[in-house]
Short mmCIF file of C-alpha atoms in Angstrom, two decimals:
data_model
loop_
_atom_site.label_atom_id
_atom_site.label_comp_id
_atom_site.label_asym_id
_atom_site.label_seq_id
_atom_site.Cartn_x
_atom_site.Cartn_y
_atom_site.Cartn_z
CA UNK A 1 -13.88 70.07 -112.65
CA UNK A 2 -11.70 71.72 -110.01
CA UNK A 3 -14.74 72.13 -107.78
CA UNK A 4 -15.58 68.42 -108.08
CA UNK A 5 -12.01 67.46 -107.18
CA UNK A 6 -12.09 69.75 -104.15
CA UNK A 7 -15.37 68.19 -103.00
CA UNK A 8 -13.93 64.66 -103.34
CA UNK A 9 -10.79 65.64 -101.41
CA UNK A 10 -12.89 67.30 -98.71
CA UNK A 11 -15.08 64.21 -98.32
CA UNK A 12 -12.04 61.94 -98.08
CA UNK A 13 -10.54 64.22 -95.45
CA UNK A 14 -13.76 64.15 -93.41
CA UNK A 15 -14.04 60.36 -93.68
CA UNK A 16 -10.39 59.89 -92.63
CA UNK A 17 -10.74 62.10 -89.57
CA UNK A 18 -14.06 60.51 -88.61
CA UNK A 19 -12.47 57.06 -88.78
CA UNK A 20 -9.44 58.23 -86.82
CA UNK A 21 -11.70 59.78 -84.18
CA UNK A 22 -13.75 56.58 -83.89
CA UNK A 23 -10.61 54.50 -83.42
CA UNK A 24 -9.35 56.92 -80.79
CA UNK A 25 -12.66 56.76 -78.89
CA UNK A 26 -12.70 52.95 -78.99
CA UNK A 27 -9.09 52.76 -77.82
CA UNK A 28 -9.76 55.20 -74.99
CA UNK A 29 -12.88 53.28 -73.98
CA UNK A 30 -11.00 49.97 -73.98
CA UNK A 31 -8.23 51.55 -71.92
CA UNK A 32 -10.70 52.92 -69.37
CA UNK A 33 -12.51 49.57 -69.09
CA UNK A 34 -9.21 47.76 -68.72
CA UNK A 35 -8.19 50.09 -65.91
CA UNK A 36 -11.55 49.64 -64.21
CA UNK A 37 -11.19 45.87 -64.37
CA UNK A 38 -7.70 45.95 -62.93
CA UNK A 39 -8.49 48.21 -59.95
CA UNK A 40 -9.86 45.48 -57.68
CA UNK A 41 -8.89 41.85 -57.25
CA UNK A 42 -10.66 39.44 -54.91
CA UNK A 43 -9.39 36.06 -53.76
CA UNK A 44 -10.67 33.37 -51.37
CA UNK A 45 -8.46 30.53 -50.13
CA UNK A 46 -9.90 27.38 -48.54
CA UNK A 47 -7.09 25.51 -46.75
CA UNK A 48 -6.93 22.45 -44.52
CA UNK A 49 -4.95 24.43 -41.92
CA UNK A 50 -3.10 27.74 -41.47
CA UNK A 51 0.68 27.69 -41.79
CA UNK A 52 2.70 30.92 -41.55
CA UNK A 53 6.43 30.77 -42.15
CA UNK A 54 6.71 27.17 -41.01
CA UNK A 55 4.45 27.55 -37.98
CA UNK A 56 0.97 26.17 -37.46
CA UNK A 57 -1.61 28.49 -35.91
CA UNK A 58 -4.98 27.27 -34.71
CA UNK A 59 -4.42 23.53 -34.85
CA UNK A 60 -5.46 21.05 -37.49
CA UNK A 61 -8.59 22.87 -38.59
CA UNK A 62 -9.71 24.15 -41.98
CA UNK A 63 -9.48 27.90 -42.55
CA UNK A 64 -11.00 30.50 -44.85
CA UNK A 65 -8.71 33.29 -46.03
CA UNK A 66 -10.15 36.17 -48.08
CA UNK A 67 -7.93 38.72 -49.83
CA UNK A 68 -8.89 42.05 -51.40
CA UNK A 69 -6.44 44.28 -53.29
CA UNK A 70 -7.02 47.69 -54.80
CA UNK A 71 -4.65 49.28 -57.31
CA UNK A 72 -4.63 52.92 -56.23
CA UNK A 73 -2.06 53.80 -58.91
CA UNK A 74 0.20 51.97 -61.32
CA UNK A 75 2.73 51.55 -58.51
CA UNK A 76 0.70 51.56 -55.28
CA UNK A 77 -1.59 48.72 -54.18
CA UNK A 78 -3.62 48.57 -50.96
CA UNK A 79 -4.62 45.19 -49.57
CA UNK A 80 -6.69 43.38 -46.94
CA UNK A 81 -6.17 39.78 -45.78
CA UNK A 82 -7.82 37.69 -43.08
CA UNK A 83 -7.94 34.14 -41.73
CA UNK A 84 -10.19 32.23 -39.36
CA UNK A 85 -10.87 28.63 -38.41
CA UNK A 86 -14.13 29.63 -36.67
CA UNK A 87 -13.08 28.01 -33.37
CA UNK A 88 -13.43 29.83 -30.07
CA UNK A 89 -12.19 27.46 -27.34
CA UNK A 90 -8.82 26.31 -25.96
CA UNK A 91 -7.03 23.03 -25.44
CA UNK A 92 -3.92 22.10 -23.44
CA UNK A 93 -1.52 19.65 -25.18
CA UNK A 94 1.40 18.35 -23.10
CA UNK A 95 0.59 20.71 -20.26
CA UNK A 96 1.15 23.80 -22.42
CA UNK A 97 -1.55 26.33 -23.21
CA UNK A 98 -2.28 26.69 -26.90
CA UNK A 99 -5.03 28.34 -28.85
CA UNK A 100 -7.47 26.07 -30.65
CA UNK A 101 -9.22 29.02 -32.25
CA UNK A 102 -7.26 31.51 -34.31
CA UNK A 103 -8.15 34.66 -36.22
CA UNK A 104 -6.14 37.38 -37.91
CA UNK A 105 -6.85 40.55 -39.88
CA UNK A 106 -4.07 42.27 -41.83
CA UNK A 107 -3.80 45.43 -43.88
CA UNK A 108 -0.96 46.19 -46.26
CA UNK A 109 0.33 48.70 -48.75
CA UNK A 110 2.63 47.78 -51.62
CA UNK A 111 4.87 50.12 -53.60
CA UNK A 112 6.32 48.76 -56.85
CA UNK A 113 9.80 50.29 -57.03
CA UNK A 114 10.80 48.46 -60.22
CA UNK A 115 9.62 45.42 -62.22
CA UNK A 116 11.50 43.14 -59.80
CA UNK A 117 11.43 45.04 -56.47
CA UNK A 118 8.51 46.06 -54.28
CA UNK A 119 8.37 47.45 -50.74
CA UNK A 120 5.48 46.31 -48.56
CA UNK A 121 4.25 47.42 -45.15
CA UNK A 122 1.97 44.98 -43.33
CA UNK A 123 -0.09 45.63 -40.20
CA UNK A 124 -0.83 42.33 -38.41
CA UNK A 125 -3.76 42.10 -36.00
CA UNK A 126 -4.19 38.73 -34.27
CA UNK A 127 -6.71 39.11 -31.42
CA UNK A 128 -7.41 36.20 -29.10
CA UNK A 129 -10.71 34.46 -29.83
CA UNK A 130 -11.83 35.00 -26.23
CA UNK A 131 -10.70 37.12 -23.32
CA UNK A 132 -7.19 36.32 -22.02
CA UNK A 133 -5.79 37.84 -18.84
CA UNK A 134 -2.97 40.28 -19.57
CA UNK A 135 -3.79 40.55 -23.28
CA UNK A 136 -5.32 43.70 -24.76
CA UNK A 137 -7.10 43.10 -28.07
CA UNK A 138 -7.28 46.82 -28.83
CA UNK A 139 -6.75 47.50 -32.53
CA UNK A 140 -4.45 50.47 -31.91
CA UNK A 141 -2.40 48.93 -29.11
CA UNK A 142 1.15 48.29 -30.36
CA UNK A 143 2.51 47.82 -26.85
CA UNK A 144 3.86 44.75 -25.02
CA UNK A 145 0.36 43.57 -24.01
CA UNK A 146 -1.09 44.15 -27.49
CA UNK A 147 -1.73 41.91 -30.48
CA UNK A 148 -0.45 44.18 -33.23
CA UNK A 149 2.80 44.03 -35.22
CA UNK A 150 4.10 46.01 -38.19
CA UNK A 151 6.19 44.16 -40.79
CA UNK A 152 8.39 45.92 -43.35
CA UNK A 153 9.19 43.72 -46.34
CA UNK A 154 11.40 43.98 -49.40
CA UNK A 155 10.11 41.58 -52.04
CA UNK A 156 12.12 40.49 -55.08
CA UNK A 157 10.38 38.83 -58.02
CA UNK A 158 12.27 38.21 -61.25
CA UNK A 159 9.44 36.54 -63.17
CA UNK A 160 9.19 39.60 -65.46
CA UNK A 161 12.68 38.67 -66.67
CA UNK A 162 11.65 35.05 -67.29
CA UNK A 163 13.55 34.00 -64.18
CA UNK A 164 11.09 32.34 -61.75
CA UNK A 165 13.11 33.32 -58.66
CA UNK A 166 11.65 35.28 -55.75
CA UNK A 167 12.74 36.33 -52.25
CA UNK A 168 11.44 38.26 -49.24
CA UNK A 169 13.32 40.09 -46.50
CA UNK A 170 11.02 40.85 -43.56
CA UNK A 171 11.71 42.91 -40.42
CA UNK A 172 9.21 43.64 -37.64
CA UNK A 173 9.58 47.38 -37.12
CA UNK A 174 6.83 48.10 -34.55
CA UNK A 175 4.34 46.42 -32.28
CA UNK A 176 4.57 43.48 -29.91
CA UNK A 177 8.07 42.24 -30.77
CA UNK A 178 9.99 42.99 -27.57
CA UNK A 179 12.99 41.35 -25.95
CA UNK A 180 13.64 41.58 -22.21
CA UNK A 181 16.65 41.45 -19.90
CA UNK A 182 17.45 38.47 -17.68
CA UNK A 183 14.96 39.71 -15.09
CA UNK A 184 12.15 39.92 -17.61
CA UNK A 185 12.20 43.69 -17.57
CA UNK A 186 13.21 46.64 -19.77
CA UNK A 187 11.41 45.70 -23.00
CA UNK A 188 13.16 46.76 -26.21
CA UNK A 189 12.07 46.49 -29.81
CA UNK A 190 13.82 43.43 -31.24
CA UNK A 191 13.37 44.01 -35.00
CA UNK A 192 13.07 40.28 -35.62
CA UNK A 193 14.16 39.52 -39.20
CA UNK A 194 13.10 36.71 -41.49
CA UNK A 195 14.34 35.84 -44.99
CA UNK A 196 13.00 33.38 -47.55
CA UNK A 197 13.84 32.53 -51.14
CA UNK A 198 12.00 30.37 -53.61
CA UNK A 199 12.04 29.11 -57.17
CA UNK A 200 9.11 28.14 -59.42
CA UNK A 201 9.24 25.29 -61.89
CA UNK A 202 6.44 26.38 -64.21
CA UNK A 203 4.11 23.71 -65.61
CA UNK A 204 6.70 21.02 -65.02
CA UNK A 205 4.22 18.16 -65.37
CA UNK A 206 0.74 18.28 -66.96
CA UNK A 207 0.35 22.02 -66.28
CA UNK A 208 1.37 21.54 -62.64
CA UNK A 209 3.82 24.14 -61.27
CA UNK A 210 6.19 23.38 -58.39
CA UNK A 211 7.58 25.88 -55.88
CA UNK A 212 10.54 25.14 -53.62
CA UNK A 213 11.21 27.55 -50.76
CA UNK A 214 13.46 27.96 -47.73
CA UNK A 215 12.98 30.48 -44.91
CA UNK A 216 15.13 31.41 -41.90
CA UNK A 217 14.83 33.62 -38.81
CA UNK A 218 18.03 35.47 -37.88
CA UNK A 219 17.33 37.05 -34.47
CA UNK A 220 14.45 35.55 -32.56
CA UNK A 221 15.35 36.92 -29.10
CA UNK A 222 11.82 38.24 -28.67
CA UNK A 223 10.41 34.75 -29.39
CA UNK A 224 7.96 36.24 -31.87
CA UNK A 225 8.38 33.03 -33.88
CA UNK A 226 7.09 30.70 -31.21
CA UNK A 227 8.22 27.51 -32.95
CA UNK A 228 11.77 28.55 -33.82
CA UNK A 229 15.15 28.69 -32.07
CA UNK A 230 15.75 31.73 -29.89
CA UNK A 231 19.55 31.96 -29.77
CA UNK A 232 20.64 31.07 -33.33
CA UNK A 233 19.68 31.38 -36.96
CA UNK A 234 16.67 29.10 -37.32
CA UNK A 235 15.61 27.26 -40.47
CA UNK A 236 11.86 27.10 -39.95
CA UNK A 237 10.28 26.94 -43.37
CA UNK A 238 11.23 24.33 -45.95
CA UNK A 239 8.43 23.99 -48.46
CA UNK A 240 7.56 22.09 -51.61
CA UNK A 241 4.29 23.16 -53.23
CA UNK A 242 2.47 21.82 -56.29
CA UNK A 243 -0.18 24.00 -57.97
CA UNK A 244 -2.56 23.43 -60.87
CA UNK A 245 -4.66 26.36 -62.06
CA UNK A 246 -8.04 25.95 -63.74
CA UNK A 247 -9.68 28.75 -65.70
CA UNK A 248 -13.40 28.84 -64.91
CA UNK A 249 -14.17 31.96 -66.93
CA UNK A 250 -12.47 35.02 -68.39
CA UNK A 251 -12.17 36.56 -64.93
CA UNK A 252 -12.39 33.61 -62.51
CA UNK A 253 -9.47 31.24 -61.87
CA UNK A 254 -9.25 28.28 -59.49
CA UNK A 255 -5.76 27.21 -58.38
CA UNK A 256 -5.60 23.88 -56.53
CA UNK A 257 -2.51 23.26 -54.38
CA UNK A 258 -0.76 20.66 -52.26
CA UNK A 259 1.95 21.99 -49.96
CA UNK A 260 4.47 20.07 -47.81
CA UNK A 261 6.19 22.15 -45.09
CA UNK A 262 9.00 21.11 -42.75
CA UNK A 263 10.13 23.14 -39.73
CA UNK A 264 13.83 22.32 -39.18
CA UNK A 265 14.44 24.44 -36.07
CA UNK A 266 16.70 22.54 -33.67
CA UNK A 267 14.82 23.41 -30.50
CA UNK A 268 11.41 23.38 -32.13
CA UNK A 269 8.55 23.20 -29.61
CA UNK A 270 5.75 23.06 -32.21
CA UNK A 271 3.01 21.10 -30.47
CA UNK A 272 1.61 20.01 -33.83
CA UNK A 273 4.91 18.52 -35.02
CA UNK A 274 7.51 19.51 -37.60
CA UNK A 275 5.94 18.24 -40.80
CA UNK A 276 2.75 19.53 -42.34
CA UNK A 277 0.72 18.74 -45.43
CA UNK A 278 -1.68 21.47 -46.49
CA UNK A 279 -4.15 21.22 -49.34
CA UNK A 280 -6.03 24.19 -50.69
CA UNK A 281 -8.45 25.52 -53.26
CA UNK A 282 -8.54 29.17 -54.28
CA UNK A 283 -10.96 31.30 -56.24
CA UNK A 284 -9.42 34.35 -57.92
CA UNK A 285 -11.68 37.08 -59.28
CA UNK A 286 -9.85 39.56 -61.49
#
């Protein structure tokens, strides 16, 4: 009798451990697959024109903007972003030279300090679409004739705390952001600083979210922001954006957006005007 009881207890013990092991294996497998799925994220934006911080680059032409991000760790993300309107010629509005074609390639690294604070370092590369006298398109040229800039950003996002408020403080810390003396000599790094804050009204109407945003430039002595004031704080980016996201599959999402932007700089010389309406469709692969 005692032997039978021992056998029953032994079998129950084996079955319990086998079940526990199976659950552990499944959980570990799910965790590994989840991590694999979250490593890369790919996004493509199709927009009617390119607006950056209240400024239009490349004219009134549609652009394609791919984005790739890779989660190196739980806190560190590496990213790539680009834009192009596939134009390669120039035009001359109002006697001023402007670029009809525009292209840009950026790399960035993001460190998540806390649930609401991240520090980002962006490397901007905006080569001219064709050869321009006095401009060096070299990728590693951060000098006064180069087309490279490094942007250090502190990004606040309180959405994790159910507060849809976000803000960005941006300072150009290296690259072609130089101010000169009255004789146009003695270039010095200007550290041009930009700040913006926004608020999201989530699914305010028929699953449509609205973002309101305001952005200012504090010290534009280097004229890095071409369509902003140079001698005063300049309000260059007032934006109202409506977004509706559609889920195409478990891993593919399609946000559709309509964005109105107003550049309120007092001495604005934006050849395309002060008011812009940008529509866009995105495809997010997660």
